[in-house]
Short mmCIF file of C-alpha atoms in Angstrom, two decimals:
data_model
loop_
_atom_site.label_atom_id
_atom_site.label_comp_id
_atom_site.label_asym_id
_atom_site.label_seq_id
_atom_site.Cartn_x
_atom_site.Cartn_y
_atom_site.Cartn_z
CA MET A 1 -9.47 -12.35 17.06
CA VAL A 2 -9.86 -13.90 13.62
CA LYS A 3 -8.32 -17.32 13.25
CA PRO A 4 -5.65 -17.01 10.53
CA ASN A 5 -6.21 -18.88 7.31
CA THR A 6 -3.27 -21.28 7.17
CA THR A 7 -3.37 -21.35 3.38
CA ASN A 8 -2.42 -17.67 3.24
CA PRO A 9 1.38 -17.48 3.64
CA TRP A 10 1.09 -13.96 5.09
CA ASP A 11 -0.93 -15.30 8.03
CA ARG A 12 2.03 -17.45 9.08
CA ARG A 13 4.39 -14.44 8.86
CA ALA A 14 2.16 -11.92 10.65
CA ALA A 15 3.44 -12.32 14.22
CA ARG A 16 7.08 -11.72 13.31
CA TYR A 17 6.67 -9.62 10.16
CA ASP A 18 7.49 -6.27 11.77
CA THR A 19 10.79 -7.48 13.24
CA ILE A 20 12.15 -9.26 10.18
CA GLY A 21 14.09 -6.96 7.90
CA LEU A 22 13.16 -3.76 9.76
CA ARG A 23 16.72 -2.42 9.74
CA ALA A 24 17.14 -3.19 6.05
CA GLU A 25 13.82 -1.50 5.31
CA ARG A 26 14.93 1.65 7.12
CA LEU A 27 18.07 1.77 5.00
CA ILE A 28 16.34 1.04 1.72
CA VAL A 29 12.95 2.72 2.15
CA GLY A 30 14.05 5.56 4.43
CA ASP A 31 11.28 8.11 5.01
CA SER A 32 9.13 6.93 2.09
CA ARG A 33 6.27 5.61 4.23
CA ALA A 34 5.95 8.97 5.97
CA TRP A 35 6.36 10.84 2.65
CA LEU A 36 3.39 8.97 1.17
CA CYS A 37 1.04 8.87 4.13
CA GLU A 38 1.50 12.53 5.02
CA GLN A 39 0.00 13.43 1.62
CA ALA A 40 -3.22 11.53 2.29
CA THR A 41 -6.33 13.60 2.92
CA GLY A 42 -10.01 12.97 3.57
CA ARG A 43 -11.29 9.43 3.30
CA THR A 44 -8.24 7.28 2.56
CA LEU A 45 -8.00 3.60 1.65
CA GLU A 46 -4.81 1.73 2.41
CA VAL A 47 -4.59 -1.33 0.18
CA ALA A 48 -2.62 -4.29 1.54
CA ALA A 49 -2.14 -2.57 4.88
CA GLY A 50 -0.45 -5.61 6.38
CA THR A 51 0.38 -5.08 10.05
CA GLY A 52 -0.45 -1.37 9.92
CA ARG A 53 3.12 -0.11 9.77
CA ASN A 54 1.89 3.07 8.09
CA PHE A 55 -0.83 3.95 10.61
CA SER A 56 1.30 6.33 12.66
CA PHE A 57 2.22 8.42 9.59
CA TYR A 58 -1.28 9.54 8.61
CA PRO A 59 -2.11 13.15 9.50
CA PRO A 60 -4.97 14.07 11.83
CA GLY A 61 -8.25 14.41 10.00
CA VAL A 62 -7.70 11.44 7.69
CA THR A 63 -10.51 8.90 7.87
CA LEU A 64 -8.59 5.69 7.29
CA VAL A 65 -9.91 2.43 5.89
CA ALA A 66 -7.37 -0.41 5.74
CA ILE A 67 -7.71 -3.68 3.86
CA ASP A 68 -5.54 -6.76 3.53
CA SER A 69 -6.13 -10.33 2.37
CA SER A 70 -4.44 -11.81 5.46
CA ALA A 71 -6.49 -12.18 8.64
CA GLY A 72 -3.28 -12.69 10.64
CA MET A 73 -1.77 -9.43 9.40
CA LEU A 74 -5.02 -7.61 10.16
CA ASP A 75 -5.01 -8.91 13.76
CA VAL A 76 -1.63 -7.22 14.23
CA ALA A 77 -2.95 -4.09 12.48
CA ARG A 78 -5.96 -3.91 14.82
CA ASN A 79 -3.64 -4.09 17.82
CA ARG A 80 -1.45 -1.35 16.35
CA ALA A 81 -4.46 0.90 15.70
CA ALA A 82 -5.62 0.40 19.30
CA THR A 83 -2.15 1.16 20.67
CA LEU A 84 -2.03 4.36 18.60
CA GLY A 85 -5.56 5.31 19.67
CA ARG A 86 -6.64 5.53 16.03
CA ASP A 87 -10.16 4.75 14.88
CA ILE A 88 -9.48 2.80 11.69
CA GLU A 89 -11.93 0.66 9.73
CA ILE A 90 -10.00 -2.56 9.16
CA ARG A 91 -11.40 -5.16 6.80
CA GLN A 92 -10.26 -8.35 5.11
CA ALA A 93 -10.52 -7.93 1.35
CA ASP A 94 -8.68 -8.65 -1.87
CA ALA A 95 -6.93 -5.80 -3.72
CA THR A 96 -8.36 -6.96 -7.05
CA THR A 97 -12.00 -6.86 -5.90
CA LEU A 98 -12.32 -3.90 -3.54
CA PRO A 99 -15.69 -3.95 -1.72
CA TYR A 100 -16.31 -0.20 -2.12
CA ALA A 101 -18.36 1.95 -4.44
CA ASP A 102 -16.90 3.85 -7.36
CA ALA A 103 -15.30 7.19 -6.46
CA SER A 104 -15.63 6.62 -2.71
CA PHE A 105 -12.12 7.68 -1.58
CA ASP A 106 -10.06 10.86 -1.67
CA ALA A 107 -6.76 8.95 -1.54
CA VAL A 108 -5.46 5.40 -1.95
CA VAL A 109 -2.16 4.35 -0.40
CA CYS A 110 -0.25 1.18 -1.24
CA THR A 111 3.24 0.51 0.10
CA LEU A 112 5.53 -2.35 -0.85
CA ALA A 113 2.62 -4.63 -1.63
CA LEU A 114 1.98 -4.85 -5.37
CA CYS A 115 4.85 -7.33 -5.66
CA ALA A 116 2.72 -9.79 -3.68
CA VAL A 117 -0.42 -9.30 -5.81
CA ALA A 118 -0.71 -11.74 -8.72
CA ASP A 119 -2.86 -9.35 -10.78
CA ARG A 120 -1.13 -5.99 -10.29
CA GLU A 121 -3.01 -4.40 -13.19
CA GLY A 122 -6.33 -5.56 -11.74
CA ALA A 123 -5.43 -4.15 -8.33
CA LEU A 124 -4.44 -0.79 -9.84
CA ALA A 125 -7.66 -0.73 -11.89
CA GLU A 126 -9.61 -1.20 -8.66
CA MET A 127 -7.65 1.59 -6.96
CA HIS A 128 -8.50 3.84 -9.92
CA ARG A 129 -12.17 2.85 -9.72
CA VAL A 130 -12.60 3.63 -6.01
CA LEU A 131 -10.80 6.99 -6.20
CA ARG A 132 -12.93 10.05 -6.82
CA PRO A 133 -11.93 12.25 -9.79
CA GLY A 134 -9.02 14.37 -8.58
CA GLY A 135 -8.22 11.78 -5.90
CA ARG A 136 -4.64 10.84 -5.23
CA LEU A 137 -2.82 7.51 -5.58
CA LEU A 138 0.21 7.28 -3.27
CA LEU A 139 2.35 4.32 -4.23
CA LEU A 140 5.64 2.95 -2.93
CA ASP A 141 7.12 -0.18 -4.42
CA HIS A 142 10.39 -1.84 -5.20
CA TYR A 143 11.93 -2.92 -8.44
CA GLU A 144 12.18 -6.57 -9.31
CA ARG A 145 14.01 -8.01 -12.30
CA ARG A 146 10.82 -9.60 -13.60
CA TRP A 147 9.27 -6.13 -13.94
CA ARG A 148 12.01 -4.63 -16.15
CA GLN A 149 9.49 -2.91 -18.42
CA THR A 150 6.51 -2.80 -16.09
CA ARG A 151 7.31 -1.07 -12.82
CA PRO A 152 4.21 -0.61 -10.65
CA ALA A 153 4.35 3.15 -11.30
CA ASP A 154 4.34 2.49 -15.06
CA LEU A 155 1.32 0.22 -14.65
CA ALA A 156 -0.46 2.93 -12.64
CA LEU A 157 0.11 5.47 -15.39
CA ARG A 158 -1.24 2.99 -17.96
CA GLN A 159 -4.40 2.74 -15.82
CA GLY A 160 -4.96 6.45 -16.39
CA PHE A 161 -3.34 8.01 -13.33
CA VAL A 162 -1.46 11.25 -13.96
CA ALA A 163 1.90 11.55 -12.20
CA GLU A 164 2.49 14.56 -9.96
CA ARG A 165 5.75 13.36 -8.44
CA ARG A 166 7.73 10.28 -9.27
CA ARG A 167 11.11 9.45 -7.86
CA ARG A 168 13.41 6.46 -7.86
CA LEU A 169 15.54 5.93 -4.76
CA ARG A 170 18.36 3.70 -3.64
CA LEU A 171 19.97 3.03 -7.02
CA GLY A 172 16.53 2.67 -8.61
CA LEU A 173 15.43 -0.16 -6.32
CA ILE A 174 12.60 1.82 -4.71
CA GLU A 175 10.08 4.01 -6.50
CA ARG A 176 7.64 6.54 -5.04
CA LEU A 177 4.68 7.86 -6.99
CA ALA A 178 2.13 10.53 -6.16
CA ALA A 179 -0.48 10.61 -8.93
CA ARG A 180 -4.02 11.85 -9.50
CA ARG A 181 -7.06 10.30 -11.06
CA PRO A 182 -8.22 12.78 -13.71
#
């Protein structure tokens, strides 16, 4: 077990993260986690995987790599992967400096996490870089007032992703995006 870094606020929240707001998430997010993860194929990178809430939604045959900046969250994610019997490469890393080669993934998934990344454009540029041409970005995020003109999906399209499906849910508070790297 990695000793959590007490300077990372997510480490302090890790143990109780999955129980706080779970009912509200079900109402607001609905089936969006499953909708995204079920579209993943091949070698897939989950950016900001947190406690591994998405792990059970990936289809068989997906080779999953999960990263997060919080050691505490990743401890919970490792336990979840073991409980599910899933062989998942779990690694501590920053979304803005992904430790993977260019074009090394078939899909990148990111759910409800870009709001916590200071450099959202940098993180999306890294996701674009590590995706192979034709690879798919699967993004779920929520709207915040401060993003009025720059929703995460808009930023992804500015990075060069091409939207396949884009949908706003729950009065526009939640947005799902399935896009390809050309």
